[in-house]
Coordinates of C-alpha atoms in Angstrom, one line a residue:
Chain A
M1 CA 0.0 0.1 0.0
H2 CA 1.1 3.5 -1.1
P3 CA 2.2 5.9 2.3
Y4 CA 0.7 8.5 0.6
H5 CA -2.5 7.3 -1.2
D6 CA -5.0 8.8 0.5
L7 CA -3.2 12.4 0.0
L8 CA -2.4 11.6 -3.6
L9 CA -6.4 10.3 -4.7
H10 CA -7.3 13.6 -2.6
Y11 CA -5.4 16.0 -4.1
G12 CA -4.8 14.7 -7.5
G13 CA -1.5 13.9 -7.5
Y14 CA -1.8 10.7 -9.5
G15 CA -2.6 13.1 -12.6
C16 CA 0.7 14.8 -12.7
V17 CA 2.0 14.5 -16.2
E18 CA 5.4 16.2 -15.5
C19 CA 4.6 19.2 -17.7
G20 CA 6.5 21.9 -15.7
K21 CA 4.4 24.8 -15.8
C22 CA 4.4 25.0 -12.2
V23 CA 8.1 24.9 -12.0
A24 CA 8.0 28.1 -14.2
L25 CA 5.6 30.0 -12.0
C26 CA 7.5 28.6 -8.7
P27 CA 8.5 31.8 -6.5
M28 CA 11.0 29.4 -4.4
A29 CA 13.2 29.5 -7.7
E30 CA 14.4 33.0 -6.0
T31 CA 13.4 32.6 -2.2
A32 CA 15.1 28.9 -2.0
R33 CA 18.1 29.3 -4.1
P34 CA 19.7 26.8 -5.1
F35 CA 16.5 25.3 -7.0
S36 CA 16.5 22.1 -7.6
R37 CA 14.1 19.3 -9.0
D38 CA 13.3 18.3 -5.1
K39 CA 12.3 22.0 -4.4
S40 CA 10.0 22.7 -7.3
P41 CA 6.3 21.7 -7.0
R42 CA 6.7 19.0 -9.9
G43 CA 9.5 17.3 -7.7
L44 CA 7.9 17.5 -4.8
V45 CA 4.6 15.5 -6.4
Q46 CA 7.2 13.1 -7.8
Q47 CA 8.6 12.6 -4.6
V48 CA 5.6 11.7 -3.3
L49 CA 4.5 9.6 -5.8
D50 CA 7.8 7.6 -4.9
A51 CA 6.7 7.6 -1.2
V52 CA 9.8 9.2 0.0
A53 CA 10.3 10.1 3.7
L54 CA 8.4 13.5 4.7
D55 CA 11.9 15.2 6.1
E56 CA 13.5 14.6 2.9
M57 CA 11.4 16.6 0.8
P58 CA 12.8 20.1 1.2
A59 CA 10.1 22.0 -0.8
L60 CA 7.7 21.5 2.3
R61 CA 10.0 24.1 4.5
D62 CA 10.2 26.5 1.7
C63 CA 7.1 26.8 0.0
L64 CA 4.9 29.9 0.2
Q65 CA 1.7 28.6 -0.3
C66 CA 1.1 31.3 -3.0
R67 CA -1.0 28.3 -5.1
S68 CA -0.2 29.5 -8.5
C69 CA 0.9 26.1 -9.1
S70 CA -2.4 24.6 -8.2
Q71 CA -4.4 27.2 -10.1
T72 CA -2.1 26.6 -13.5
C73 CA -1.9 22.7 -13.5
P74 CA -3.2 21.7 -16.7
A75 CA -3.9 18.0 -14.9
S76 CA -5.9 19.8 -11.7
V77 CA -3.4 18.5 -9.6
D78 CA -4.0 20.7 -5.9
V79 CA 0.1 20.7 -5.3
A80 CA -0.4 23.7 -2.7
G81 CA -3.0 21.7 -0.8
L82 CA -0.9 18.1 -0.9
I83 CA 2.1 20.1 0.4
S84 CA -0.4 21.8 2.9
A85 CA -1.4 18.6 4.2
L86 CA 1.9 17.2 4.1
R87 CA 3.3 19.9 6.7
T88 CA 0.3 19.0 8.8
Q89 CA 1.6 15.4 8.8
A90 CA 5.1 16.1 9.4
G91 CA 4.2 18.9 12.1
Y92 CA 5.9 21.7 10.5
A93 CA 5.4 25.1 12.2
A94 CA 5.6 28.3 10.3
A95 CA 8.1 31.6 11.8
T96 CA 5.6 33.5 13.9
C97 CA 4.9 37.2 14.6
M98 CA 7.5 38.4 17.0
V99 CA 4.7 40.8 18.4
C100 CA 1.5 39.1 18.4
G101 CA 2.5 35.0 17.5
R102 CA 0.4 34.4 14.4
P103 CA 2.0 32.2 11.9
L104 CA 3.8 34.3 9.5
M105 CA 5.4 32.3 6.6
P106 CA 7.7 29.5 6.6
A107 CA 11.3 29.9 8.4
P108 CA 13.3 30.0 4.9
A109 CA 11.3 32.3 3.4
L110 CA 11.5 34.9 6.4
S111 CA 15.3 34.7 6.2
Y112 CA 15.1 35.3 2.6
L113 CA 13.0 38.2 3.1
H114 CA 15.7 39.4 5.6
R115 CA 18.5 39.3 3.3
A116 CA 16.5 40.8 0.3
V117 CA 15.5 43.8 2.2
G118 CA 18.2 44.2 4.7
E119 CA 21.0 43.6 2.7
A120 CA 21.7 47.7 2.3
Y121 CA 21.4 48.3 6.3
E122 CA 23.7 47.6 8.9
Q123 CA 21.6 46.3 11.6
K124 CA 18.7 43.9 11.1
L125 CA 15.5 45.1 10.5
V126 CA 12.6 44.4 12.6
Y127 CA 9.7 44.9 10.5
P128 CA 9.9 41.8 7.9
S129 CA 9.2 39.7 11.4
L130 CA 6.1 41.6 11.9
C131 CA 2.6 40.5 10.8
P132 CA 0.7 43.1 8.4
D133 CA -1.4 44.1 11.0
C134 CA 1.4 44.4 13.7
K135 CA 3.2 46.2 11.5
R136 CA 0.9 48.7 10.2
R137 CA -0.3 49.3 14.1
A138 CA 3.3 50.0 14.9
Y139 CA 3.9 52.3 11.7
V140 CA 0.6 54.4 12.8
R141 CA 1.7 54.7 16.7
N142 CA 5.3 56.0 15.1
N143 CA 3.3 58.9 13.0
S144 CA 0.5 59.9 14.2
Chain B
M1 CA 24.2 31.6 -1.3
T2 CA 22.9 35.1 -1.2
P3 CA 20.6 35.9 -4.2
N4 CA 21.1 38.7 -6.2
T5 CA 18.4 40.8 -5.3
S6 CA 19.7 44.6 -6.3
Q7 CA 19.1 43.9 -9.8
P8 CA 15.4 42.5 -11.3
L9 CA 15.9 38.9 -11.8
E10 CA 17.1 37.6 -15.4
R11 CA 15.0 35.5 -16.3
M12 CA 12.1 37.6 -15.7
R13 CA 13.8 40.5 -17.9
D14 CA 13.8 38.2 -20.8
L15 CA 10.2 38.3 -20.5
F16 CA 9.7 42.0 -20.0
P17 CA 12.5 44.0 -20.9
Q18 CA 11.3 47.4 -21.3
E19 CA 9.3 47.2 -18.0
N20 CA 12.1 45.8 -15.5
A21 CA 15.0 47.6 -17.2
G22 CA 15.6 49.3 -14.1
G23 CA 16.5 52.5 -16.0
K24 CA 16.3 56.1 -14.5
A25 CA 13.3 56.7 -12.5
A26 CA 11.8 60.2 -12.1
R27 CA 14.0 61.1 -9.2
N28 CA 11.0 63.4 -8.0
G29 CA 8.1 60.7 -8.7
P30 CA 4.6 61.9 -7.8
R31 CA 3.0 60.5 -4.6
L32 CA 0.4 61.2 -2.1
V33 CA 1.2 63.4 1.0
F34 CA -1.2 62.5 4.4
D35 CA -1.7 65.3 7.2
P36 CA -3.0 63.3 10.2
T37 CA -3.6 66.5 11.9
K38 CA -6.2 67.5 9.3
C39 CA -7.6 63.9 8.8
S40 CA -11.0 63.3 10.1
G41 CA -11.4 59.9 9.7
C42 CA -14.4 60.0 7.9
A43 CA -12.6 57.2 5.2
L44 CA -14.3 59.0 2.2
C45 CA -10.8 58.0 0.6
T46 CA -11.4 54.2 1.1
T47 CA -14.8 54.3 0.0
A48 CA -13.7 56.6 -3.4
C49 CA -10.8 53.7 -4.0
Q50 CA -13.3 51.0 -3.4
A51 CA -15.6 52.5 -6.2
G52 CA -12.3 52.0 -8.2
G53 CA -11.9 55.5 -9.4
K54 CA -14.0 57.3 -12.3
D55 CA -14.7 54.6 -14.7
A56 CA -14.8 51.6 -13.0
D57 CA -18.4 49.3 -13.0
S58 CA -17.7 47.2 -9.9
P59 CA -16.3 47.6 -6.2
R60 CA -12.7 46.4 -5.8
T61 CA -10.2 46.1 -2.7
P62 CA -9.7 49.5 -1.7
R63 CA -5.6 50.4 -1.8
I64 CA -6.0 53.1 1.1
R65 CA -7.0 51.9 4.5
I66 CA -7.6 54.6 7.6
F67 CA -6.4 53.3 10.8
H68 CA -8.1 54.7 14.1
D69 CA -6.0 55.5 17.5
S70 CA -8.5 55.2 20.3
E71 CA -5.8 56.3 22.6
N72 CA -5.2 59.6 21.7
G73 CA -8.1 60.1 18.8
S74 CA -5.9 60.3 16.0
H75 CA -6.6 59.2 12.4
F76 CA -3.9 57.7 10.1
A77 CA -3.9 56.7 6.5
L78 CA -1.9 53.7 5.1
F79 CA -1.0 53.6 1.1
C80 CA 1.7 53.2 -1.0
Q81 CA 4.3 55.6 -1.0
H82 CA 5.8 55.2 -4.3
C83 CA 9.1 54.6 -2.9
L84 CA 12.5 55.8 -4.7
D85 CA 13.8 52.6 -3.6
P86 CA 11.1 50.5 -2.8
Q87 CA 11.4 47.1 -0.8
C88 CA 8.6 45.2 -2.4
L89 CA 10.5 45.5 -5.8
R90 CA 13.8 44.1 -3.6
A91 CA 11.6 41.3 -2.2
C92 CA 9.7 40.0 -5.2
P93 CA 10.8 36.7 -5.9
N94 CA 8.8 37.0 -9.7
A95 CA 9.9 40.4 -10.5
A96 CA 6.5 41.5 -11.2
I97 CA 6.9 45.1 -9.3
S98 CA 8.9 47.6 -11.1
R99 CA 9.1 51.7 -10.6
A100 CA 8.3 53.1 -13.6
E101 CA 10.0 55.8 -15.4
D102 CA 6.8 58.1 -14.6
G103 CA 8.0 57.2 -10.5
I104 CA 4.7 55.1 -10.2
V105 CA 5.1 51.9 -8.5
R106 CA 2.9 48.8 -10.0
I107 CA 2.3 45.2 -10.0
N108 CA 2.5 43.4 -12.9
Q109 CA -0.5 40.9 -12.6
Q110 CA 0.8 39.0 -15.4
L111 CA 3.8 38.3 -13.3
C112 CA 2.6 38.3 -9.8
V113 CA 2.1 34.9 -8.2
H114 CA 0.3 36.3 -5.3
C115 CA 2.8 35.0 -2.9
G116 CA 2.9 38.4 -0.4
L117 CA 6.4 38.6 0.2
C118 CA 6.0 42.4 -1.0
I119 CA 3.3 42.7 2.0
A120 CA 5.6 41.4 4.2
A121 CA 8.7 43.4 3.1
C122 CA 6.7 47.1 3.0
P123 CA 7.2 48.9 6.3
E124 CA 3.8 49.7 6.4
G125 CA 2.1 46.8 4.8
A126 CA 0.7 48.6 1.9
P127 CA 0.3 46.4 -0.6
F128 CA -3.2 44.5 0.5
R129 CA -4.4 41.3 -0.4
A130 CA -7.6 41.5 -2.1
Y131 CA -10.8 39.2 -1.6
D132 CA -10.2 36.7 -4.0
G133 CA -6.6 36.2 -3.1
T134 CA -4.7 38.5 -5.1
V135 CA -2.1 41.1 -3.9
V136 CA -3.3 44.8 -5.0
K137 CA -1.8 48.3 -4.7
C138 CA -2.4 52.1 -5.1
D139 CA -1.1 53.1 -8.7
L140 CA -2.1 56.8 -8.4
C141 CA -4.9 56.2 -10.5
E142 CA -2.5 57.0 -13.2
G143 CA -2.2 60.3 -12.1
D144 CA -5.4 61.3 -10.8
P145 CA -6.2 59.7 -7.7
A146 CA -9.9 59.4 -6.6
C147 CA -8.7 59.6 -2.7
V148 CA -7.7 63.0 -3.1
A149 CA -10.7 64.2 -4.7
A150 CA -12.8 62.4 -2.0
C151 CA -11.0 63.7 0.6
P152 CA -13.1 67.0 2.3
N153 CA -10.3 68.0 4.6
E154 CA -7.7 68.3 2.1
A155 CA -5.5 65.7 4.5
L156 CA -4.4 64.0 1.4
V157 CA -2.3 66.2 -1.1
F158 CA -1.3 64.6 -4.4
T159 CA 2.0 66.2 -5.3
R160 CA 5.7 65.7 -6.5
G161 CA 7.5 68.1 -3.5
Q162 CA 9.5 71.1 -3.9
K163 CA 12.9 71.5 -2.5
R164 CA 13.9 74.5 -0.7
A165 CA 16.5 75.8 -3.1
W166 CA 18.1 78.7 -1.9
I167 CA 19.4 77.1 1.2
S168 CA 22.4 75.6 -0.4
P169 CA 23.6 78.4 -2.4
L170 CA 23.6 80.4 0.8
R171 CA 25.8 77.9 2.6
W172 CA 28.2 77.9 0.0
L173 CA 28.2 81.7 -0.1
C174 CA 29.0 82.3 3.7
Q175 CA 31.4 79.2 3.7
S176 CA 33.5 81.0 0.9
L177 CA 32.9 84.3 2.5
S178 CA 34.3 83.3 5.9
F179 CA 37.3 81.3 4.2
F180 CA 38.3 84.5 2.1
L181 CA 37.8 86.5 5.3
L182 CA 39.7 84.3 7.9
V183 CA 42.2 82.8 5.4
I184 CA 43.4 85.3 3.3
V185 CA 42.3 88.9 4.8
L186 CA 43.0 88.2 8.3
I187 CA 46.1 85.6 8.1
G188 CA 45.8 83.1 11.0
S189 CA 43.0 84.2 12.7
V190 CA 40.0 82.2 13.3
C191 CA 42.2 80.9 16.7
S192 CA 42.5 83.8 18.0
L193 CA 41.0 87.2 16.2
N194 CA 41.2 90.8 17.7
L195 CA 38.9 93.0 16.1
A196 CA 38.7 96.7 17.5
T197 CA 36.3 95.8 20.4
L198 CA 36.0 92.3 19.7
D199 CA 38.0 89.3 21.3
I200 CA 37.1 85.8 19.4
A201 CA 38.9 82.7 20.4
C202 CA 38.8 79.3 19.4
P203 CA 37.4 77.6 22.7
F204 CA 39.8 74.5 22.4
G205 CA 43.1 76.7 22.2
V206 CA 41.6 78.3 25.2
L207 CA 41.3 75.4 27.3
Q208 CA 44.8 74.0 26.0
N209 CA 45.6 77.7 27.4
V210 CA 44.2 76.9 30.7
F211 CA 46.0 73.6 30.9
S212 CA 49.4 74.8 29.6
A213 CA 49.7 77.9 31.4
K214 CA 47.8 76.3 34.6
A215 CA 46.1 79.5 35.1
I216 CA 42.7 81.0 33.6
V217 CA 43.0 84.4 31.9
G218 CA 39.5 86.1 32.1
S219 CA 39.6 88.1 28.9
T220 CA 40.6 84.8 26.8
I221 CA 38.0 83.2 28.5
V222 CA 35.4 85.9 27.2
A223 CA 36.5 85.5 24.2
A224 CA 36.0 81.8 23.8
L225 CA 32.6 82.0 25.6
L226 CA 31.1 84.1 22.1
L227 CA 31.8 80.6 19.9
M228 CA 30.1 78.8 22.7
L229 CA 27.2 81.1 22.7
V230 CA 26.8 81.0 19.1
S231 CA 27.0 77.1 19.5
V232 CA 24.4 77.5 21.9
L233 CA 21.9 79.5 19.9
F234 CA 22.5 77.7 16.7
G235 CA 24.1 74.4 17.2
R236 CA 27.3 73.7 15.5
A237 CA 26.7 76.5 12.9
F238 CA 30.4 77.1 13.2
C239 CA 31.2 73.7 11.5
G240 CA 28.8 73.8 8.8
W241 CA 29.0 77.4 7.9
I242 CA 32.5 79.0 8.6
C243 CA 34.9 76.5 9.7
P244 CA 37.5 76.8 6.8
F245 CA 38.7 73.4 7.1
G246 CA 35.1 72.4 6.8
F247 CA 35.0 74.3 3.6
V248 CA 37.8 72.5 2.3
L249 CA 36.2 69.4 3.2
D250 CA 32.9 70.4 1.7
L251 CA 34.8 71.1 -1.8
V252 CA 36.6 67.8 -1.7
D253 CA 33.2 65.9 -0.8
S254 CA 31.5 67.5 -3.7
I255 CA 34.2 67.0 -6.4
L256 CA 35.9 63.7 -5.5
P257 CA 33.9 60.6 -4.6
H258 CA 33.3 58.6 -1.4
K259 CA 32.8 55.5 0.1
L260 CA 35.8 54.2 -1.7
F261 CA 37.1 52.1 1.4
R262 CA 36.1 51.5 4.9
L263 CA 37.7 53.4 7.8
P264 CA 39.2 50.7 10.7
A265 CA 36.3 50.6 13.2
F266 CA 38.1 52.0 15.8
L267 CA 38.5 55.2 14.1
R268 CA 34.9 55.4 13.2
R269 CA 33.4 56.2 17.3
R270 CA 32.6 59.5 17.7
I271 CA 33.6 59.6 21.4
N272 CA 37.3 59.6 19.4
K273 CA 36.7 63.4 19.4
L274 CA 36.9 63.9 23.1
G275 CA 39.9 61.4 23.2
V276 CA 41.7 63.4 21.0
G277 CA 40.4 66.6 22.8
A278 CA 41.8 64.9 26.1
G279 CA 44.9 64.1 24.4
G280 CA 45.4 67.3 23.5
L281 CA 45.0 68.9 26.9
A282 CA 47.0 66.5 28.3
A283 CA 50.0 67.6 25.8
A284 CA 49.5 71.0 26.4
G285 CA 49.7 70.8 30.1
L286 CA 52.6 68.7 29.9
A287 CA 54.7 70.5 26.8
G288 CA 53.4 73.9 28.2
T289 CA 52.5 75.1 25.2
Q290 CA 49.5 74.4 22.8
A291 CA 50.7 71.8 21.4
F292 CA 47.5 70.5 19.3
C293 CA 47.2 73.8 17.8
S294 CA 50.4 73.3 15.7
V295 CA 48.8 70.1 14.1
C296 CA 44.9 71.4 14.0
P297 CA 43.9 71.4 10.3
I298 CA 41.9 74.4 10.8
G299 CA 44.6 76.3 12.2
T300 CA 46.4 75.1 9.5
V301 CA 44.4 76.3 6.9
C302 CA 44.5 79.9 8.2
R303 CA 48.1 79.8 7.9
S304 CA 48.5 78.3 4.6
Y305 CA 48.1 81.4 2.7
G306 CA 51.1 82.7 1.1
L307 CA 54.0 81.1 -0.5
N308 CA 56.1 81.4 2.6
S309 CA 53.5 79.6 4.7
V310 CA 53.0 76.5 2.2
M311 CA 57.1 76.2 1.4
A312 CA 57.8 76.2 5.0
G313 CA 54.9 74.2 6.7
A314 CA 55.3 70.5 6.7
E315 CA 52.1 70.8 8.6
T316 CA 50.3 72.1 5.5
A317 CA 50.6 68.3 3.9
L318 CA 48.3 67.9 7.1
I319 CA 45.6 69.4 5.0
P320 CA 45.4 66.5 2.0
A321 CA 46.2 63.8 4.2
L322 CA 43.0 64.8 6.6
A323 CA 40.9 65.7 3.4
A324 CA 41.6 61.9 2.1
L325 CA 39.9 60.3 4.9
D326 CA 37.1 61.8 3.1
L327 CA 37.1 59.3 0.3
S328 CA 35.4 56.9 2.8
E329 CA 33.1 59.1 4.5
R330 CA 32.1 62.9 4.4
R331 CA 33.6 64.9 6.7
S332 CA 35.2 62.2 8.5
W333 CA 37.5 64.4 10.3
C334 CA 34.5 66.4 11.9
R335 CA 32.6 63.1 12.1
Y336 CA 35.6 61.6 14.5
L337 CA 38.3 63.5 15.4
C338 CA 37.8 67.4 15.7
P339 CA 38.1 68.2 19.2
V340 CA 37.1 71.9 18.4
G341 CA 34.2 70.3 17.1
A342 CA 33.7 68.2 20.2
T343 CA 34.3 71.3 22.3
L344 CA 31.5 73.1 20.1
G345 CA 29.5 70.2 20.8
L346 CA 29.1 70.5 24.4
A347 CA 27.7 73.6 23.9
A348 CA 25.3 72.5 21.0
K349 CA 23.9 69.3 23.1
I350 CA 22.3 72.3 25.2
G351 CA 21.4 74.2 22.5
L352 CA 17.9 76.0 21.7
V353 CA 17.9 74.7 18.3
R354 CA 17.2 70.7 17.3
I355 CA 16.6 69.4 14.0
E356 CA 13.5 67.3 13.7
I357 CA 13.1 64.5 10.8
G358 CA 9.7 62.9 10.4
A359 CA 7.4 65.6 11.5
E360 CA 4.0 64.6 10.0
R361 CA 4.7 64.9 6.4
C362 CA 8.1 63.0 6.5
K363 CA 7.9 59.9 4.3
K364 CA 10.3 57.8 6.0
F365 CA 11.4 54.8 4.0
S366 CA 10.4 55.9 0.9
C367 CA 13.0 58.8 0.4
M368 CA 15.7 58.8 2.5
R369 CA 17.2 62.1 0.8
C370 CA 17.8 63.6 4.4
A371 CA 20.2 60.6 5.2
D372 CA 22.1 60.8 1.6
A373 CA 22.2 64.5 2.0
C374 CA 23.7 64.2 6.0
P375 CA 27.7 65.0 5.7
M376 CA 27.8 63.5 9.3
G377 CA 25.9 60.6 8.5
I378 CA 23.9 61.0 12.1
I379 CA 20.4 60.4 10.1
P380 CA 20.4 56.5 10.7
K381 CA 18.6 54.9 7.2
E382 CA 18.1 52.0 9.5
M383 CA 15.3 53.9 11.5
L384 CA 14.0 55.8 8.5
V385 CA 13.6 52.6 6.8
Q386 CA 11.4 51.2 9.4
G387 CA 9.0 53.9 9.3
I388 CA 10.7 55.7 12.4
S389 CA 11.6 59.7 12.8
P390 CA 14.9 59.2 14.1
K391 CA 16.1 61.6 17.2
I392 CA 19.2 64.0 15.9
P393 CA 22.2 64.4 18.3
M394 CA 22.9 68.1 18.3
S395 CA 26.3 67.4 19.5
E396 CA 26.9 65.8 16.4
C397 CA 24.7 67.7 13.8
I398 CA 26.7 70.9 12.0
T399 CA 23.3 72.7 11.3
C400 CA 24.3 72.6 7.9
L401 CA 20.7 72.4 6.9
R402 CA 21.5 70.1 4.1
C403 CA 18.5 67.6 5.1
V404 CA 16.1 70.7 5.3
A405 CA 16.9 71.5 1.9
A406 CA 17.1 68.1 0.3
C407 CA 13.7 67.3 2.0
P408 CA 10.9 68.2 -0.8
H409 CA 8.1 67.7 1.7
R410 CA 9.5 69.9 4.3
A411 CA 9.4 67.5 7.0
A412 CA 13.0 68.2 8.0
S413 CA 13.0 71.3 9.8
I414 CA 14.5 73.4 12.5
R415 CA 12.5 73.3 16.1
F416 CA 13.2 75.5 19.0
V417 CA 13.4 73.7 22.2
W418 CA 10.4 75.2 23.7
Q419 CA 8.1 74.1 20.4
K420 CA 6.5 70.9 20.8
K421 CA 7.4 68.2 19.2
R422 CA 5.2 67.4 15.5
T423 CA 6.3 63.7 15.9
P424 CA 6.4 61.3 19.0
D425 CA 9.7 59.6 19.4
G426 CA 9.5 56.6 17.6
T427 CA 10.2 52.9 19.3
L428 CA 10.8 49.5 17.4
P429 CA 8.2 47.1 18.4
K430 CA 9.4 44.5 21.0
P431 CA 9.3 41.0 20.7
T432 CA 6.5 39.6 23.4
E433 CA 7.7 36.3 25.5
P434 CA 6.7 33.2 24.0
T435 CA 3.5 31.8 25.5
E436 CA 1.6 28.8 25.0
R437 CA -0.3 30.5 22.1
N438 CA 2.8 31.7 20.1
G439 CA 5.3 29.6 21.4
N440 CA 4.9 26.8 18.8
G441 CA 7.0 28.7 15.8
P442 CA 10.6 28.5 15.2
K443 CA 12.2 31.5 17.5
E444 CA 15.8 31.4 15.7
L445 CA 15.6 31.4 12.0
S446 CA 17.5 28.6 10.4
S447 CA 20.3 29.2 7.8

């Protein structure tokens, strides 16, 4: 029996035709360099089909859940939903807002963000670690 | 391995070469300026934006939102500032965001995958997630914003800003006049100047005098007090507007490039000024003469006029040597080493004048012109980029008013101590203690 049979059936993973349209859209190509087959949505579906262990799927940590792969898939594979369900299985928790503690984004994506916006500054910036609401609240408090 | 985020991504540039070429965008882009003192919180701007401008057929997600602060009863509008150096553009993994030649920052919906990283990258979270999951942001209605037309209190203004262009010529005129007077007409004279009834002396020179002669001469103290009084009234205006060596450094800064190299860390400490001052005083006390004055670059500049002085003085070589420090940072001598400036800074610290960046019109992170203009480097970009009005240390500020001149929205301004602050001192949000509710996420970032 395939260990991920239920998930594959539910999210249509058996239908993957390896066309690669999801790979062309996936923002992990920038946020999770070096990009590789294993980190792409297509690679992840193939890994799940190959019954790889959960902690050997790097895309689980890096995925931003933008859902563009699910929207573009011609075979109607809901890759984002599959990743979400696998994350729940793996017990993977996102980085949280440092003030209110609500889930923010995957930790690798947060460190990408700190690199991308903070490279021009000597000190580490705080606001990328805040959720949009806490950030707006802090901005309003400091400027009104 | 760090991604090269400073330029648009190559693979996207192939697709949309003209959009993401990065080229020259308008330096003074159009933007909205919001005045919280005029806002009544009616949110008609949000409604107008939701209606989709003039010729929309269905409501859309508003691109401007009003926040209400119940503590002090104020209101605040959040909207895209159309930054000169947009953080969202740096963060976007698909290069869907571009700043066009007209200065408007737009999201290209063909490239956007709605990952939301721009919302996280913006210091005020100005791109909003729409109800259908897409990410939208203000595009200034292509030059005719509906929110500005809808605002009944004129709290929102659509502007390109205007600089105060007259400050800079005035300062250069003042500096060159005083250089001409102090160096060429009254030779060797900043240090102690005897006009008919008026004695002016360098305060640090007088301090050295006190230490070397081990006696206090009343007349020299009074002469030194004049410059200190000027510093109390106007800050270190002597450094920015009069000092002949400062004029030389400003000339060097405007001609030669800087940031060519970095000074070692032990030099880049502003407390060094006081160290040099203490060393100078100790040397004066030991040697019994004003030892520092013979190597003081300000005095050296004053004594350098005339063929004799240039030929005779090996000390004249100090001028290019110290000016060379400016290839790394502007006014390095004044920032880190000058004991005269340190002495004046003590007076300026208790002075009547403050420079305030971030009155209600400041655009903070979107602009940075004041930080770029400041020759002393005391306007921290880290604070501006996080939306916080920085506190300007007046003991370091030379009151050259470059920031005031550079700000197109009149947000950098002079404030006298008795005037009310227009913006509260900003603070960064502190991380809260992990609780059962928020303690399950990773506390430290991996890799």
